[in-house]
PDB file of C-alpha atoms in Angstrom:
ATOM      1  CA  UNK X1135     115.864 126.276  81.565  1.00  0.00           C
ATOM      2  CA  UNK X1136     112.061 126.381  82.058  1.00  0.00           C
ATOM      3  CA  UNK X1137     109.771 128.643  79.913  1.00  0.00           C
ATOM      4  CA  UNK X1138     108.664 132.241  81.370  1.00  0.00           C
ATOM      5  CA  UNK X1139     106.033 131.726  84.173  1.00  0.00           C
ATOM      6  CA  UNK X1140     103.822 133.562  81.848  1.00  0.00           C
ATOM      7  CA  UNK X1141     100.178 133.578  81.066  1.00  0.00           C
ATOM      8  CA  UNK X1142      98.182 134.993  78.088  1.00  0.00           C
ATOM      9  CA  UNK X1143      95.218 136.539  76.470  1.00  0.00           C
ATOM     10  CA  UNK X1144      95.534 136.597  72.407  1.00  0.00           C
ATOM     11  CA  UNK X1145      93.383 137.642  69.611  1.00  0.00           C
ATOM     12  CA  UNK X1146      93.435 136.006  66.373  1.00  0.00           C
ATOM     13  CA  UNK X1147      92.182 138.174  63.625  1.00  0.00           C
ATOM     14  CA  UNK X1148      91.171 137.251  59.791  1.00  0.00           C
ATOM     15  CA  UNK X1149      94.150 138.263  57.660  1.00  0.00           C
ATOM     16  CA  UNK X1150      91.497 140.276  55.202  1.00  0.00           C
ATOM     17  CA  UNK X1151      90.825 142.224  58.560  1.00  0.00           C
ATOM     18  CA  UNK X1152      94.114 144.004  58.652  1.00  0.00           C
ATOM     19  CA  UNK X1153      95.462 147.005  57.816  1.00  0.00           C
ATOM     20  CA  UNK X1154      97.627 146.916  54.527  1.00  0.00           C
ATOM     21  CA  UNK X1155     100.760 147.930  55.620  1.00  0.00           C
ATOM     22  CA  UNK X1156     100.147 144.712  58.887  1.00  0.00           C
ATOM     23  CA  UNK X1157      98.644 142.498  56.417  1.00  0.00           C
ATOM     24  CA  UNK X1158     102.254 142.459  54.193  1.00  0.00           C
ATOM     25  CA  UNK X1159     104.045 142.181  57.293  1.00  0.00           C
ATOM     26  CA  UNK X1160     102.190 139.276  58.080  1.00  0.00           C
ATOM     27  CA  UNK X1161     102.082 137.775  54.700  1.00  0.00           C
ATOM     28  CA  UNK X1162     105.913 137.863  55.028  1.00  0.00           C
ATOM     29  CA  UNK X1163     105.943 136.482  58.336  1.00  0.00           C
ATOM     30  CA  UNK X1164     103.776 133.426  57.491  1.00  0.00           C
ATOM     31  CA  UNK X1165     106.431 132.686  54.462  1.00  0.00           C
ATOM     32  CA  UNK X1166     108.769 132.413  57.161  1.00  0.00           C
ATOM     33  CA  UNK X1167     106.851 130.325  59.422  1.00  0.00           C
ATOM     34  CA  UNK X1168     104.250 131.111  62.014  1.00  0.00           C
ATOM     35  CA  UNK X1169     105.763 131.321  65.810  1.00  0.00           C
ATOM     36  CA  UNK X1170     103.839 127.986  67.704  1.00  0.00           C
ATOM     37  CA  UNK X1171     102.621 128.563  70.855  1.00  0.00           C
ATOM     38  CA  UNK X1172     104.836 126.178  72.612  1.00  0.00           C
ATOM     39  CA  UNK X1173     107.788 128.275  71.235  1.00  0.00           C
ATOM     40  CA  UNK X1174     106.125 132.128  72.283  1.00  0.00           C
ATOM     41  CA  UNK X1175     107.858 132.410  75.387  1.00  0.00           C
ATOM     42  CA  UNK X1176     111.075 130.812  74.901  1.00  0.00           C
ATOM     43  CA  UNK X1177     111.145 133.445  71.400  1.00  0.00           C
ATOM     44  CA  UNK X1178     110.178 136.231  73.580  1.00  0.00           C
ATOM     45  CA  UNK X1179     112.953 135.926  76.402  1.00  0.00           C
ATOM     46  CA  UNK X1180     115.439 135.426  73.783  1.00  0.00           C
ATOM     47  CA  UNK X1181     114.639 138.394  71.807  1.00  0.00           C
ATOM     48  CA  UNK X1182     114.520 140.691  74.814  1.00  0.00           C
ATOM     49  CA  UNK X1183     117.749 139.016  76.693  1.00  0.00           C
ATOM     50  CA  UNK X1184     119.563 140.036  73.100  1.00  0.00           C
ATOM     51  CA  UNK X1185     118.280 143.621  73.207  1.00  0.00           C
ATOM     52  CA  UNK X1186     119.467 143.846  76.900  1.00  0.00           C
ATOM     53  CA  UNK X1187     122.658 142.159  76.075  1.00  0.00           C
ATOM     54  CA  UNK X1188     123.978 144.553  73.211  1.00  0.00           C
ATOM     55  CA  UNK X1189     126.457 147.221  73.783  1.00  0.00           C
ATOM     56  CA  UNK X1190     124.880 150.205  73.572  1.00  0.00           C
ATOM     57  CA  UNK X1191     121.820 148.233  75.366  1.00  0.00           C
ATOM     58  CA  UNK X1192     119.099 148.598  73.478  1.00  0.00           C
ATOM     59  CA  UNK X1193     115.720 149.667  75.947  1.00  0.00           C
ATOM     60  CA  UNK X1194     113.225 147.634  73.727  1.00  0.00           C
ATOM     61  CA  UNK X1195     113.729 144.964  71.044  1.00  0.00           C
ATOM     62  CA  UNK X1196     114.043 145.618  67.448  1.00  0.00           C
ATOM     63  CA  UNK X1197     115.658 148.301  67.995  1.00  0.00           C
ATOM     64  CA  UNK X1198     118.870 150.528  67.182  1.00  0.00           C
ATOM     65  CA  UNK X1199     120.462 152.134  70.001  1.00  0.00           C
ATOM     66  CA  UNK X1200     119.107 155.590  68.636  1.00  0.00           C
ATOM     67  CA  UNK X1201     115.653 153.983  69.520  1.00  0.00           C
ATOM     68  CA  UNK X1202     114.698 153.927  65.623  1.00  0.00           C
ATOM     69  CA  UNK X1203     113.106 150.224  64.541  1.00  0.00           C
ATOM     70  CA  UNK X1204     115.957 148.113  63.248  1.00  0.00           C
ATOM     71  CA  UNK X1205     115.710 147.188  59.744  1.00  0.00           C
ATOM     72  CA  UNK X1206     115.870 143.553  60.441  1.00  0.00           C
ATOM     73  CA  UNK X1207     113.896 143.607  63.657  1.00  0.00           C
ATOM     74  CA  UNK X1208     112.097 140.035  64.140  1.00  0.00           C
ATOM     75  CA  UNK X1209     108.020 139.949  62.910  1.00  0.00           C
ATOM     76  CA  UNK X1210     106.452 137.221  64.750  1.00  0.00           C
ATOM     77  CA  UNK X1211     103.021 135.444  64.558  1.00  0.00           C
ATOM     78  CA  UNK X1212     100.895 132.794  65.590  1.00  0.00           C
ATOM     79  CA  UNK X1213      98.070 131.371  63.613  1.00  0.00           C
ATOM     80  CA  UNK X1214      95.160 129.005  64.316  1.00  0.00           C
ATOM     81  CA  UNK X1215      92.301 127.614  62.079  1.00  0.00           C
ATOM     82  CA  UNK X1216      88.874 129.041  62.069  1.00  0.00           C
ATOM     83  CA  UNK X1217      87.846 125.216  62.496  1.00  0.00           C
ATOM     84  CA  UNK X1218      89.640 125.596  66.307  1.00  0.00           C
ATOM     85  CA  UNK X1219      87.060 128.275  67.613  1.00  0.00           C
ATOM     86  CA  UNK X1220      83.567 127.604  68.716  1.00  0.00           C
ATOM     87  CA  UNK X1221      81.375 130.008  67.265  1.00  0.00           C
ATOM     88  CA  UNK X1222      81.557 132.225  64.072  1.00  0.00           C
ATOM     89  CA  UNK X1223      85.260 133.876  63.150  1.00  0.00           C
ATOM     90  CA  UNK X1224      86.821 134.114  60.006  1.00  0.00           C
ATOM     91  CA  UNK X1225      87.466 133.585  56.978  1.00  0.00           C
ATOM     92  CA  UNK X1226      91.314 132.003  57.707  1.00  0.00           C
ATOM     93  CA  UNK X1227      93.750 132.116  58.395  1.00  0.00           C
ATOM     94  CA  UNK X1228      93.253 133.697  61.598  1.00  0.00           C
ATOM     95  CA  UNK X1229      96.859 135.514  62.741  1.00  0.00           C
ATOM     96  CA  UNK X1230      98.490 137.052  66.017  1.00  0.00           C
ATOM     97  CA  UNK X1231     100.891 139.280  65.684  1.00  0.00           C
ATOM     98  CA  UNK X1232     103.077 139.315  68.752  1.00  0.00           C
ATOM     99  CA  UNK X1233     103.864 142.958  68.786  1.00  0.00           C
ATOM    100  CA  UNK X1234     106.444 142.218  70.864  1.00  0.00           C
ATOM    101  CA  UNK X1235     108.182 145.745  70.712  1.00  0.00           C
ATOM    102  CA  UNK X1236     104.853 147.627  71.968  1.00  0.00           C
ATOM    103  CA  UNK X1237     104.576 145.116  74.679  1.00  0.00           C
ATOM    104  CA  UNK X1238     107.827 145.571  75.721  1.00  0.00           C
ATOM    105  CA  UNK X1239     107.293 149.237  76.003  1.00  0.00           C
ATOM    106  CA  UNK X1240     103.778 149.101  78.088  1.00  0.00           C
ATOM    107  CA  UNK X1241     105.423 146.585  80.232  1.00  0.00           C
ATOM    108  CA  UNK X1242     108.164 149.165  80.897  1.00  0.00           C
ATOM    109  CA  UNK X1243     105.774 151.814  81.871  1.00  0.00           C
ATOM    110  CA  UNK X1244     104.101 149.349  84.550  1.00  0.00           C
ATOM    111  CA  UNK X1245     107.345 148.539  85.285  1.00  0.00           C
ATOM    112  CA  UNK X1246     108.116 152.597  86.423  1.00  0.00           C
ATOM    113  CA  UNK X1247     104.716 152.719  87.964  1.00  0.00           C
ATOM    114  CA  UNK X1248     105.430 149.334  90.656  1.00  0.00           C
ATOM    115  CA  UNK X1249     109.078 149.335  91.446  1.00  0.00           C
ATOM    116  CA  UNK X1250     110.906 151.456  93.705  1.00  0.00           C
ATOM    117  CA  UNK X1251     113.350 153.968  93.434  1.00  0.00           C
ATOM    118  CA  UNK X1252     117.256 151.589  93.583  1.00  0.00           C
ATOM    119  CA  UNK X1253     115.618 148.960  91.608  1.00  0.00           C
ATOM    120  CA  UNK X1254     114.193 150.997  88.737  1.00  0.00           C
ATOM    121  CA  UNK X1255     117.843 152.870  88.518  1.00  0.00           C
ATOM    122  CA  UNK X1256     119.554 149.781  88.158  1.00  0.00           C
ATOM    123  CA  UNK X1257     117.178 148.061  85.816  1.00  0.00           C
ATOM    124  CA  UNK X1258     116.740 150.545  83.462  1.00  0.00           C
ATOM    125  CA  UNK X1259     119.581 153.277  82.593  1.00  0.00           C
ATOM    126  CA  UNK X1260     116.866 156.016  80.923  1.00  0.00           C
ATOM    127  CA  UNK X1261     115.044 158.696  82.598  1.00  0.00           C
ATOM    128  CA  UNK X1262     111.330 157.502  83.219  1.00  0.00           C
ATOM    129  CA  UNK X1263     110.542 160.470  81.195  1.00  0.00           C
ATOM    130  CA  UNK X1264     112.172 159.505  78.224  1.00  0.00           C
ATOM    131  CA  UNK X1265     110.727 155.927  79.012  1.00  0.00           C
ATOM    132  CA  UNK X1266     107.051 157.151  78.887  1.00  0.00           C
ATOM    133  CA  UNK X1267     107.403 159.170  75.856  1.00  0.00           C
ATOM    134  CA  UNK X1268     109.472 156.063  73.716  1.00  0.00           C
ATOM    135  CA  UNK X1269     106.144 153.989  75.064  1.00  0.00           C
ATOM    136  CA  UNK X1270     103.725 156.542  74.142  1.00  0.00           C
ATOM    137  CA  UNK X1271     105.263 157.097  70.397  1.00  0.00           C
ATOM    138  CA  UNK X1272     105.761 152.996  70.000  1.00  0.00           C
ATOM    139  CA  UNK X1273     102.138 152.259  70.875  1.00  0.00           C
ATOM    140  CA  UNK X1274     100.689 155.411  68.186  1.00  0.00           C
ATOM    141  CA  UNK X1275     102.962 152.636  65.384  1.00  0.00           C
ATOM    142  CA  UNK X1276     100.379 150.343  66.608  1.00  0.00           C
ATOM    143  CA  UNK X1277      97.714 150.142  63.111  1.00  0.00           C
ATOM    144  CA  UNK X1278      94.800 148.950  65.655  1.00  0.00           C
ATOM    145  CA  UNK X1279      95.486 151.288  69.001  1.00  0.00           C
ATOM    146  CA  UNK X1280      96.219 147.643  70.554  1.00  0.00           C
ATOM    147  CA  UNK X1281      98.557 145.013  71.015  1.00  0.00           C
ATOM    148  CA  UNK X1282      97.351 141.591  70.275  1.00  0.00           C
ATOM    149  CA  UNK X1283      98.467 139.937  72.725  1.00  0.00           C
ATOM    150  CA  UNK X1284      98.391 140.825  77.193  1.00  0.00           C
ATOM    151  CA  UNK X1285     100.338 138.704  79.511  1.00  0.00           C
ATOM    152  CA  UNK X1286     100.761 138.439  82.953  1.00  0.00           C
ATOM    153  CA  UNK X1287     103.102 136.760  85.382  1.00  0.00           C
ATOM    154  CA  UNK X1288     102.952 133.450  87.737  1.00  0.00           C
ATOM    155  CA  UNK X1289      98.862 133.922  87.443  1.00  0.00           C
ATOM    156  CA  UNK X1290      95.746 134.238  86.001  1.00  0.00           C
ATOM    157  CA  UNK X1291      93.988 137.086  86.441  1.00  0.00           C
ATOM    158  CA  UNK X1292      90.652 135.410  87.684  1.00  0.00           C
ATOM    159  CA  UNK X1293      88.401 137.955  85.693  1.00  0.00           C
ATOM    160  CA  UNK X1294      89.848 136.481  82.155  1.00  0.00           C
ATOM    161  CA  UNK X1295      88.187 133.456  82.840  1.00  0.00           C
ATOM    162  CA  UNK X1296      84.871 135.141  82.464  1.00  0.00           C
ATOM    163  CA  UNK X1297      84.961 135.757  79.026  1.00  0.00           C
ATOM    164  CA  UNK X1298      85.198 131.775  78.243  1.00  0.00           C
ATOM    165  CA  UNK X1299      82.937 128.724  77.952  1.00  0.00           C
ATOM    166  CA  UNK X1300      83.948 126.598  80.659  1.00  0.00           C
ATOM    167  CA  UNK X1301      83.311 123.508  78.832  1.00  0.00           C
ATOM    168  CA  UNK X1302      86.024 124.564  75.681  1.00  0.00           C
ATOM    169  CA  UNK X1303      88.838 123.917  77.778  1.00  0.00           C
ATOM    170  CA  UNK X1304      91.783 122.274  75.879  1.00  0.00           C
ATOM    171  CA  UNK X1305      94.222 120.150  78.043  1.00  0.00           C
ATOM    172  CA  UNK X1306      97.220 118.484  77.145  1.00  0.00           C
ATOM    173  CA  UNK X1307      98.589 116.780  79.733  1.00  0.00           C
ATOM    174  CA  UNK X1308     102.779 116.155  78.830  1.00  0.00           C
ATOM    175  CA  UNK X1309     105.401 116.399  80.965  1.00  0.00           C
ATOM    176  CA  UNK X1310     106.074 119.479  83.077  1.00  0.00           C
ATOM    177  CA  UNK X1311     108.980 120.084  80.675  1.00  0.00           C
ATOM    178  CA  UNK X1312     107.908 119.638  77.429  1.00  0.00           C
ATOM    179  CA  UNK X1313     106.403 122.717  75.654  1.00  0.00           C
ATOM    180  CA  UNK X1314     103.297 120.747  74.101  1.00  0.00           C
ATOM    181  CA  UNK X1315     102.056 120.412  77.805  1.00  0.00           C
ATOM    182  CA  UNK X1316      99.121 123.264  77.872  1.00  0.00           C
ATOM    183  CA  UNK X1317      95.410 124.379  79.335  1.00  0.00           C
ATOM    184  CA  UNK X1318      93.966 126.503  76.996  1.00  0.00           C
ATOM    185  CA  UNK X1319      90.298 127.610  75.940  1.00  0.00           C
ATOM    186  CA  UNK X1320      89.545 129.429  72.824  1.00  0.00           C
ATOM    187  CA  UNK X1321      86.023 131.653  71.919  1.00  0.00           C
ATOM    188  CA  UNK X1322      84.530 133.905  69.436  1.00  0.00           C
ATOM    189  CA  UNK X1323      84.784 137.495  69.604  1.00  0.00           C
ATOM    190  CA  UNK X1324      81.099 137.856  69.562  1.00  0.00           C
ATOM    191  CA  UNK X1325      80.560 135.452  72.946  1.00  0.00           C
ATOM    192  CA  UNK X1326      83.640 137.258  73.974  1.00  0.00           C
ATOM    193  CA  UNK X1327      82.519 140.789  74.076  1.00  0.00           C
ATOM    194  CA  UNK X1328      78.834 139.547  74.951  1.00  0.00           C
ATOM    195  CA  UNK X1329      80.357 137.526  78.111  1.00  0.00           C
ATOM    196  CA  UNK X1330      82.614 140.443  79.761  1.00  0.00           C
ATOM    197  CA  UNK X1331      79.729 142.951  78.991  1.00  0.00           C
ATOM    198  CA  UNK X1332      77.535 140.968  81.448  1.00  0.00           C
ATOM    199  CA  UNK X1333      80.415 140.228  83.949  1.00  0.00           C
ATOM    200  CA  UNK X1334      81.288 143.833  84.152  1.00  0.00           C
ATOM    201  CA  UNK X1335      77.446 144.375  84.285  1.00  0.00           C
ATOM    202  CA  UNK X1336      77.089 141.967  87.408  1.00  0.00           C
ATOM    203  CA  UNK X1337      79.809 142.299  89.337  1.00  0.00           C
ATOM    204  CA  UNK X1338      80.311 146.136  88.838  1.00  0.00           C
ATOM    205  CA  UNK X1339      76.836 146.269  90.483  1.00  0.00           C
ATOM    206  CA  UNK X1340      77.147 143.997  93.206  1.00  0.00           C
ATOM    207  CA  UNK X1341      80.948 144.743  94.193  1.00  0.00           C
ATOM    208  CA  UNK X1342      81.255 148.378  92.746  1.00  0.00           C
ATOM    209  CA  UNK X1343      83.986 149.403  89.593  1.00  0.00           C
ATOM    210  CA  UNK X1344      87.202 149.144  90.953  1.00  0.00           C
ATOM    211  CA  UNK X1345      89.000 145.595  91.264  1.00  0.00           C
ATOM    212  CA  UNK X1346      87.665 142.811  89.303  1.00  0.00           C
ATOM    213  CA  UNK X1347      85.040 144.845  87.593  1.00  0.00           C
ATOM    214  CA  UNK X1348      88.016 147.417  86.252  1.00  0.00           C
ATOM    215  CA  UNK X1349      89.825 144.290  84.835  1.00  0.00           C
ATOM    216  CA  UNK X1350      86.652 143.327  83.196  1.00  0.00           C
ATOM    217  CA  UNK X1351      86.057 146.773  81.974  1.00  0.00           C
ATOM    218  CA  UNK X1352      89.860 147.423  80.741  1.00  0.00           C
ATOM    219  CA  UNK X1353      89.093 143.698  78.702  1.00  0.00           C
ATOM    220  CA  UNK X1354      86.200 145.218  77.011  1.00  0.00           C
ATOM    221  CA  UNK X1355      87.665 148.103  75.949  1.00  0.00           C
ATOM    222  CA  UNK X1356      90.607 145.941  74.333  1.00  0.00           C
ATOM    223  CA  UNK X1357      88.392 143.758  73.046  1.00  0.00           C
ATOM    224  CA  UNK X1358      86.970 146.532  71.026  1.00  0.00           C
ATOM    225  CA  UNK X1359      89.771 147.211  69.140  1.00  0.00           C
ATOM    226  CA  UNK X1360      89.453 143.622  67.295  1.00  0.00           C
ATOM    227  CA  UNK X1361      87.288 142.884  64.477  1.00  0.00           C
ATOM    228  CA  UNK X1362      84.043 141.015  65.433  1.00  0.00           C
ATOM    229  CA  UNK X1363      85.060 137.933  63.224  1.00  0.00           C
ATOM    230  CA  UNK X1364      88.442 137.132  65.596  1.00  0.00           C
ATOM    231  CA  UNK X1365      88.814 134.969  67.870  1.00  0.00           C
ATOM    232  CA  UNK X1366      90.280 135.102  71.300  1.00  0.00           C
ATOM    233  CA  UNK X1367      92.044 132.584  73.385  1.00  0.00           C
ATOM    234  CA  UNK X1368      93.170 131.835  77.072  1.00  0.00           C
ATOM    235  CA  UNK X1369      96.216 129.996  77.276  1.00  0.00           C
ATOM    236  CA  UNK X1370      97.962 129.599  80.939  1.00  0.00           C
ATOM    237  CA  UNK X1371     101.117 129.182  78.704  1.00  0.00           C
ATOM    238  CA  UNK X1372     104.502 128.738  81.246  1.00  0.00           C
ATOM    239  CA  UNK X1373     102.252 128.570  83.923  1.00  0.00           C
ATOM    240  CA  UNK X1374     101.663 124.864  83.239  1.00  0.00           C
ATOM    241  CA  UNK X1375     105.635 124.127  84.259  1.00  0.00           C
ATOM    242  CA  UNK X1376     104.180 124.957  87.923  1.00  0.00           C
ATOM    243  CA  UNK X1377     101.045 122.580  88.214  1.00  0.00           C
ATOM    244  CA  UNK X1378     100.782 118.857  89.125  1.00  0.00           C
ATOM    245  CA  UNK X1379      98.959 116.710  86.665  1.00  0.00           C
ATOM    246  CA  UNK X1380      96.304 115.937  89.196  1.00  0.00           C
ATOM    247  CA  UNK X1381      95.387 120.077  89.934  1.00  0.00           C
ATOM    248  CA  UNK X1382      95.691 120.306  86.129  1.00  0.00           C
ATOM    249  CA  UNK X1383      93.154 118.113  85.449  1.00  0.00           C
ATOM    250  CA  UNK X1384      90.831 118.812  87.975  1.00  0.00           C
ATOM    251  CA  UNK X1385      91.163 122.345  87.679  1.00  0.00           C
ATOM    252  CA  UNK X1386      87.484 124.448  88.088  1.00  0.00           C
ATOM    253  CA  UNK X1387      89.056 128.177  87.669  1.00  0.00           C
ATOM    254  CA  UNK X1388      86.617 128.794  84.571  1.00  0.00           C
ATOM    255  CA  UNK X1389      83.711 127.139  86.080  1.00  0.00           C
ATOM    256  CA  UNK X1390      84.019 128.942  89.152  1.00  0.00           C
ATOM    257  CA  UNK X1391      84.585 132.501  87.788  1.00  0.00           C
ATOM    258  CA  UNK X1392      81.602 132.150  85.841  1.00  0.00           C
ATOM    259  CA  UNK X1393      79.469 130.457  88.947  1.00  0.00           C
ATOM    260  CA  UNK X1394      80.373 133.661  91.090  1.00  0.00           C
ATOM    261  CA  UNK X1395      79.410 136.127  88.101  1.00  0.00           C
ATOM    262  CA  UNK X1396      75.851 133.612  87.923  1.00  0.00           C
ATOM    263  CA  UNK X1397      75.677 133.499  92.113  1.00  0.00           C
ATOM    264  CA  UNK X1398      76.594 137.369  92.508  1.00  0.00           C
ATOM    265  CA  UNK X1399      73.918 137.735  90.155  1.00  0.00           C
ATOM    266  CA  UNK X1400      71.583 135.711  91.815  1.00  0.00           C
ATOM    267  CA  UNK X1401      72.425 137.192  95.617  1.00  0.00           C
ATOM    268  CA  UNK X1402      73.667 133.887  96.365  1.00  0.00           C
ATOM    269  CA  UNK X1403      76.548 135.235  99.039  1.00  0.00           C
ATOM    270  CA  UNK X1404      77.175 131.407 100.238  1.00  0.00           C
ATOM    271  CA  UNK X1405      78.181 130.225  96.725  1.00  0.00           C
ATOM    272  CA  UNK X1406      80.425 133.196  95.775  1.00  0.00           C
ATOM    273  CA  UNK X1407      82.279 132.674  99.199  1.00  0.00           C
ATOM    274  CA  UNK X1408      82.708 129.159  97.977  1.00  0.00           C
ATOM    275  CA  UNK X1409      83.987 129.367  94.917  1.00  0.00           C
ATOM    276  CA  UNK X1410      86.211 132.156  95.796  1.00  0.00           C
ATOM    277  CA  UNK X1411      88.074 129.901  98.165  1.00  0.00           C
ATOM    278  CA  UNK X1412      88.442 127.179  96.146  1.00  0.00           C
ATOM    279  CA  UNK X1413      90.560 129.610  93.862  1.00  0.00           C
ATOM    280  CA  UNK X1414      91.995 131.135  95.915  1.00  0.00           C
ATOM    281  CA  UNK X1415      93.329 128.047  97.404  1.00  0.00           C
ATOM    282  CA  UNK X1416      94.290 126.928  93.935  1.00  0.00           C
ATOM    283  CA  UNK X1417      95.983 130.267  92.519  1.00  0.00           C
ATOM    284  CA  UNK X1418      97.190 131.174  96.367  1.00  0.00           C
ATOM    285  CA  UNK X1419      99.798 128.111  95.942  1.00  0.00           C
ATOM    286  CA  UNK X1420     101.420 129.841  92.583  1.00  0.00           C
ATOM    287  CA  UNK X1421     101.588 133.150  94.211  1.00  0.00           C
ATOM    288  CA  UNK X1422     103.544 131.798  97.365  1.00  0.00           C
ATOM    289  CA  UNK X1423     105.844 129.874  94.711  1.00  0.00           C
ATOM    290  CA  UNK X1424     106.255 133.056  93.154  1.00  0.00           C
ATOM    291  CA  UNK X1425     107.002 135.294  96.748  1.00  0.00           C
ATOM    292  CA  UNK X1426     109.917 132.275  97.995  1.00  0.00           C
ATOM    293  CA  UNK X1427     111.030 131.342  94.499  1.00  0.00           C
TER     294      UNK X1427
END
């Protein structure tokens, strides 16, 4: 079975950063074994698959069927090295916490908000109110007022690539089916913050707030939940399952992003129109894949 079409945007934060009560569950967690990131996805669909499975269903993971947090509910993390970032972060280890249970519950909510009426009532057996409310008390357990981790399906949304250096990309190259096989890029929360603030800046001028320059705006304001020593990271995760070596490798989604932001800035109309179609052309081919399966 191939991993989730899935694509992600992670922060890493210092352990010292954390909240006590976080911090020991992550201590823990780490005894255990940090979660790799060629495992996340395969974890994730089994954990959720289970919750759906269990009689009473359970509506998010970790749960009982009253909707309190199981006692044994799974804690997973990632970890990297300060020594993987460019740029300042740190001290180490620098931890994710998956927060898999408030994800669950915001994806629910967009979820209610896209699909219509006979496919919501036979994918979910709870009124929407009781939905939003489960959502709304799950994300207050949140120590931060964020999860660490946002995902998104069969794409990229091209706006992400803003907030990295081009030039940090990480490519592994395996076969589509083995998990090491990955494009990734990873950057300080300083250069972070400093890039989106500047995307939002340009574009939001040029093309106004809604679309691309709400996405960068929505990023900012999650970004700001971090501390200012984490570190963030790109990684097109399952998405990699759906591209050929050769469009892996020759791949220009970051360095185009950040050539509109630089052309849109300059009034340069003919270069934004160029590099727009060469990713659209390039993301356009996963979205049809996505449409006929």
């Amino acid at each position: 079975m191939p991993r989730p079409f899935v694509a992600y945007l992670r922060v890493y934060e210092p352990l010292s950063a954390l909240d006590a009560p976080l911090a020991d569950q992550v201590r823990k967690a780490l005894e255990n074994g940090a979660l790799s990131r060629a495992d996340v996805g395969e974890r994730e669909r089994e954990l959720w698959l289970r919750s759906q499975l269990a009689r009473p269903r359970r509506l998010l993971p970790g749960e009982r069927s009253d909707g309190s947090v199981s006692p044994d509910a799974p804690f997973d993390v990632m970890t990297i090295s300060p020594a993987e970032v460019p740029g300042e972060v740190g001290p180490g280890p620098l931890v994710c916490p998956l927060d898999l249970r408030a994800r669950s519950a915001a994806a629910l909510v967009g979820f209610l908000a896209t699909s219509t009426g006979p496919l919501r009532e036979e994918a979910v057996a709870v009124e929407p109110e009781t939905i939003r409310a489960r959502a709304s008390a799950v994300m207050a357990e949140l120590t931060g007022g964020a999860v660490h981790v946002i995902s998104t399906t069969w794409t990229v949304p091209l706006p992400w690539f803003a907030l990295v250096e081009p030039e940090a990309r990480r490519v592994v190259p395996a076969p589509k089916d083995d998990p090491e096989r990955q494009v990734s890029w990873r950057v300080s929360m300083p250069d972070a913050r400093a890039r989106v603030a500047r995307a939002h800046s340009v574009v939001s001028s040029s093309l106004g707030d809604a679309g691309p320059a709400k996405v960068l705006a929505d990023t900012g304001r999650w970004l700001d939940h971090f501390a200012p020593d984490s570190a963030v990271e790109l990684d097109y995760g399952g998405l990699v399952q759906l591209i050929d070596d050769k469009d892996l490798l020759e791949d220009s989604s970051a360095t185009d992003v950040n050539a509109i932001v630089d052309a849109l800035e300059a009034g340069d109309a003919e270069e934004v129109a160029l590099r727009y179609e060469r990713l659209r052309e390039f993301w356009g081919e996963l979205a049809r894949r996505e449409r006929h399966g």
